[in-house]
Amino acid sequence: MQNFLTFGVRHRTLTALIIALVTIVCGMGLGKLRVDTSFDSLISDSDPTKIIYEKIKDEFGSDNTTIIYVRSANLWTEERIGALENMHFALEDLPFVERVDSLFNVRSIRDRNGMIDSSTVLDGVPFDDEEMQQARDNALYSPLIVGNFISKNGNVTAINVSITKDPNDPDFDRHAYRAIEDAISPYRAAFDEVFQVGPPRVNQDTETNLFDDLALLVPLSLGVLTATILVFLRSAFAPIIPMITSTISLVWAFGLMGYFGIPVNILSAMVPSLVIVIGSTEDTHMLAGYLGGLQHSDKDAPAREKRRLATLFLIRHLGLPLILTSVTTTLGFAANGMADISLVRDFAFAASVAIAGNGIITLMLVPLMLSLFGPLRSRLHKTATDKDTTSKPDDHDIHGPVALVLKFCRAAAGKPRMVIGITVPVLLIFGLFAFQTKVSNDPIAAFKSHHPLVQDVNKLADTLSGMEIFYINLESPQPNAFKKSENLQKLADIKHYIINDGRFDNALSFADHLSLVNREFHGGDPAMMVVPDSEQLVDQYLLFFQRSDLESYVSHDFQRANIVVRHNIHNSHDLKQAVADLAAKASAIAGPNIRVNLVGQNLMINNAAEDLIKAQVQSVALLLAVIFVMMSLVYTSTIGGILSLVPNIIPIVIVFGIMGMFDIPLNPGTATVAVIAIGIAIDDTIHLLSSYAQESRQTVDRLEAVRRTVSGQAIPAISTSVALTAGFIVLLWSNFTILAQFGGLSAIAMITALIADLVITPVLLSYVRLVGLYEILSLKVGQDLINNSLLFKDMSRYQIRKAILLSEVVEFKKGDRLVDQGSIGRDMYFILSGSASVSLERDGHTTTLATLKEGSVLGELGFVHEQERTANVDALSNGEMLLFNADTVRRNMRLYPHIAAKLNLNIARILGARLAETSSRLSDYHREKGT
Ligand SMILES: Nc1ncnc2c1ncn2[C@@H]1O[C@@H]2COP(=O)(O)O[C@H]2[C@H]1O
């Protein structure tokens, strides 16, 4: 590991060359990069209705409809109707247009003094005012036309353009949007307002917004980053590093996306800002480590040496946590790759590659840069003369707002019950709200409400009908089923339900067309707006239509009928509910012999919302599991794993609670918050735990270890969290609601994670000792030494572990006096390495009693009974020993009587052995003397 980390410093030219080469190769992929804002990216790959949808679309025509909204205070003039007609034809000429419906081809069927007149509303430009008036009247008279092609007041008309998408053109929507614009714009001037709404427009606007976002958010993030780094690290050199590393990693990520054919979408558009912000946290840690290292170097050393030592210091102290944090953050983003929606999947790829690349580049390049050009003075630390360099970070060194936060954390850590007492109910409340979170996958909902697209869509829905279209398709096994009045009545009943229900705007079916003719056959009597009661009548009425009039509503063989529903529901939850109710009602009305299918692109997009939840749960679970396993392994204890999860689950609960409270839906943007938040927030936890692990090897006093950990980690944790929060807040300025929501929620997640890390983790840490000292010792001195020693005889691994947990490691140097004869002391020692000699001092004579080696125990007499030490013990070499304090052990062993019993028995055994040995030596002595 150290080898990898020091590689950049050891082989500077090679490292620079490798990075340059990879960057150039990736850079060439940038040319292949394309943008995808299509609706397909929002549809789940595994949607079961996809096949049925394709079949129905082939038969009844595409639901991919663009509507041209045309408004004029006085629409019915020669000039305007002429312009409208030209628009109709121009649109019809477009190669991708399947059909165009407007006042020029919709049929008006009307009784004229006993004669049924069936003709298109407009057949060219009317010759005179009277004819113009007549056309207007006809349009407003037909229930099939009002609300679809003409507004109630006659001032707004619509041209509906059905589109067949070219599957081979990845930029189809953009091309279609432009072509439609070109077709209508020559006539724009004739009207008060003309605009198109439909998938091409939505995609086009999405793309425009996306580039606007990039242009705005990237500089903003850079600004925020520079500002926070300058404030926290007080080094002008510092902000340059993350800019270099993030630029290179973005070239890598987007270049690879180009090669792999993964497009940029509205989510991956935020990757640059994310990388700049998230990547910089690593750089901040590294710079802080380097500046810390400078402090330890010799003041008079040459600059090169100073930089080299500081860099090595940084690598030694931060290598492991930096690699871990890069891995977890990358995993956080990669976990989104499990989504069924390609929008989210593509984002997961872009973000995880960029973050992983940033990690690699940072770890290789930053030490290299620092060792060459690193600053030589840290303004963060006082100079070496001001302060004892070996001392631990202390609260006294920290000033300003951080000190305040620290003070707060300390106060909280002192009241663990209160902290837990507040945390648990808060989590419960937020958790309850979290269950009320709704989902949304609507493309229009991704825009802010003041965006022109949203305004146009609503305008259309208010004056005519909503832009969204889906089909209710009914299929009967009987030929000519939909010529029978009972089945036609079913179509009418379903429509009746839709109109009464009120959630959808409009519905049109074959039955409506026949009912209209029926009404006109009865002198326009509104009561006769009902389906004909015999098949003969149906056949007769059909004569008033051309096949093209009915194409979208009934099949050639009259076995299948299609109800076209229009709506303006842009909230997935409501839409899902309304569609589910409708599906149930329609099936009930249709009866067992008629199959009912509700299909449409719009519905498939909506169905994918469910997958968002599934993907979310899966990826959060996966990530938590991975973190748990990883952290458990690193700290060789499941407690370490659990501890690292707690401060990361808290922000998730809070974020989802807030979403539930404020009706922020789970959408492709917000769905990524949880995993990303975990991936980032875990970084602080890792740094905290790794520092705690180091501290707890130095002291048995857990509270002291926690105190030191928090002091040491406060500055980097607070500064990176503030930088991240600020970086995410930048996204509030995005043109997309979903990105703004993402940014806001992520910022909240960062703040809560920080609080959890600095307040709740310390409280938890004060209850458990994270690192099994046993494991550290087994690594260091070998398991055998511990297992075979008399002190731990007949104890299980678990019991030994528990017993060792109560000790602390102390070092000794050759010649040190470990125990002073005649003094009072209650500590017992277990020698891990080195040796010591026991000697007795009496009447000016010194007698050596024994030499103790590793695995031996000393000081056990004072440990079992408060009395004067019976002998001197002096270190014969440098070494280490475990220190057991009698009071600490007794206090803790109350909880573990079995372990205490064994430990006491073993001490008795040691004493017995020593007594036996002394007795035998005594008898030898007497024999030698001949007494
Ligand atoms: N004869 C001996 N052989 C081995 N160790 C001894 C002997 N006498 C004293 N010690 C150790 O020296 C220690 C001095 O402090 P204590 O009396 O607490 O405990 C004593 C024993 O651990």
PDB file of C-alpha atoms and ligand atoms in Angstrom, residues 819 838 849-850 852 857-862 867-871 873 914 918, ligand 1:
ATOM      1  CA  VAL A 819       8.905  -1.412  39.800  1.00  0.00           C
ATOM      2  CA  VAL A 838      14.076  -8.747  39.550  1.00  0.00           C
ATOM      3  CA  LEU A 849      16.137 -12.955  42.115  1.00  0.00           C
ATOM      4  CA  ALA A 850      15.039 -13.686  38.576  1.00  0.00           C
ATOM      5  CA  LEU A 852      11.765 -12.123  33.359  1.00  0.00           C
ATOM      6  CA  VAL A 857       4.105 -11.274  34.684  1.00  0.00           C
ATOM      7  CA  LEU A 858       5.436  -8.834  37.239  1.00  0.00           C
ATOM      8  CA  GLY A 859       3.948  -6.654  39.910  1.00  0.00           C
ATOM      9  CA  GLU A 860       1.242  -9.214  40.650  1.00  0.00           C
ATOM     10  CA  LEU A 861       1.749  -8.927  44.405  1.00  0.00           C
ATOM     11  CA  GLY A 862       0.884  -5.250  44.459  1.00  0.00           C
ATOM     12  CA  GLN A 867       1.320  -3.496  49.920  1.00  0.00           C
ATOM     13  CA  GLU A 868       4.881  -2.354  49.417  1.00  0.00           C
ATOM     14  CA  ARG A 869       6.539  -3.667  46.289  1.00  0.00           C
ATOM     15  CA  THR A 870       8.649  -6.650  47.292  1.00  0.00           C
ATOM     16  CA  ALA A 871      11.480  -6.134  44.833  1.00  0.00           C
ATOM     17  CA  VAL A 873      12.369  -4.657  38.608  1.00  0.00           C
ATOM     18  CA  ARG A 914       7.122 -18.348  42.253  1.00  0.00           C
ATOM     19  CA  THR A 918      11.730 -19.551  45.863  1.00  0.00           C
TER      20      THR A 918
HETATM   21  N1  LIG B   1      11.475 -14.264  43.749  1.00  0.00           N
HETATM   22  C1  LIG B   1      10.873 -13.677  42.740  1.00  0.00           C
HETATM   23  N2  LIG B   1      10.845 -14.258  41.541  1.00  0.00           N
HETATM   24  C2  LIG B   1      10.253 -13.644  40.492  1.00  0.00           C
HETATM   25  N3  LIG B   1       9.646 -12.456  40.581  1.00  0.00           N
HETATM   26  C3  LIG B   1       9.630 -11.848  41.780  1.00  0.00           C
HETATM   27  C4  LIG B   1      10.225 -12.402  42.885  1.00  0.00           C
HETATM   28  N4  LIG B   1      10.070 -11.556  43.939  1.00  0.00           N
HETATM   29  C5  LIG B   1       9.405 -10.509  43.479  1.00  0.00           C
HETATM   30  N5  LIG B   1       9.138 -10.666  42.186  1.00  0.00           N
HETATM   31  C6  LIG B   1       8.411  -9.737  41.306  1.00  0.00           C
HETATM   32  O1  LIG B   1       8.850  -8.443  41.605  1.00  0.00           O
HETATM   33  C7  LIG B   1       7.684  -7.651  41.857  1.00  0.00           C
HETATM   34  C8  LIG B   1       7.905  -6.459  42.746  1.00  0.00           C
HETATM   35  O2  LIG B   1       6.628  -5.872  42.943  1.00  0.00           O
HETATM   36  P1  LIG B   1       5.447  -6.756  43.579  1.00  0.00           P
HETATM   37  O3  LIG B   1       5.829  -7.051  44.977  1.00  0.00           O
HETATM   38  O4  LIG B   1       4.141  -6.118  43.317  1.00  0.00           O
HETATM   39  O5  LIG B   1       5.524  -8.111  42.708  1.00  0.00           O
HETATM   40  C9  LIG B   1       6.785  -8.628  42.532  1.00  0.00           C
HETATM   41  C10 LIG B   1       6.951  -9.835  41.657  1.00  0.00           C
HETATM   42  O6  LIG B   1       6.188  -9.747  40.474  1.00  0.00           O
END
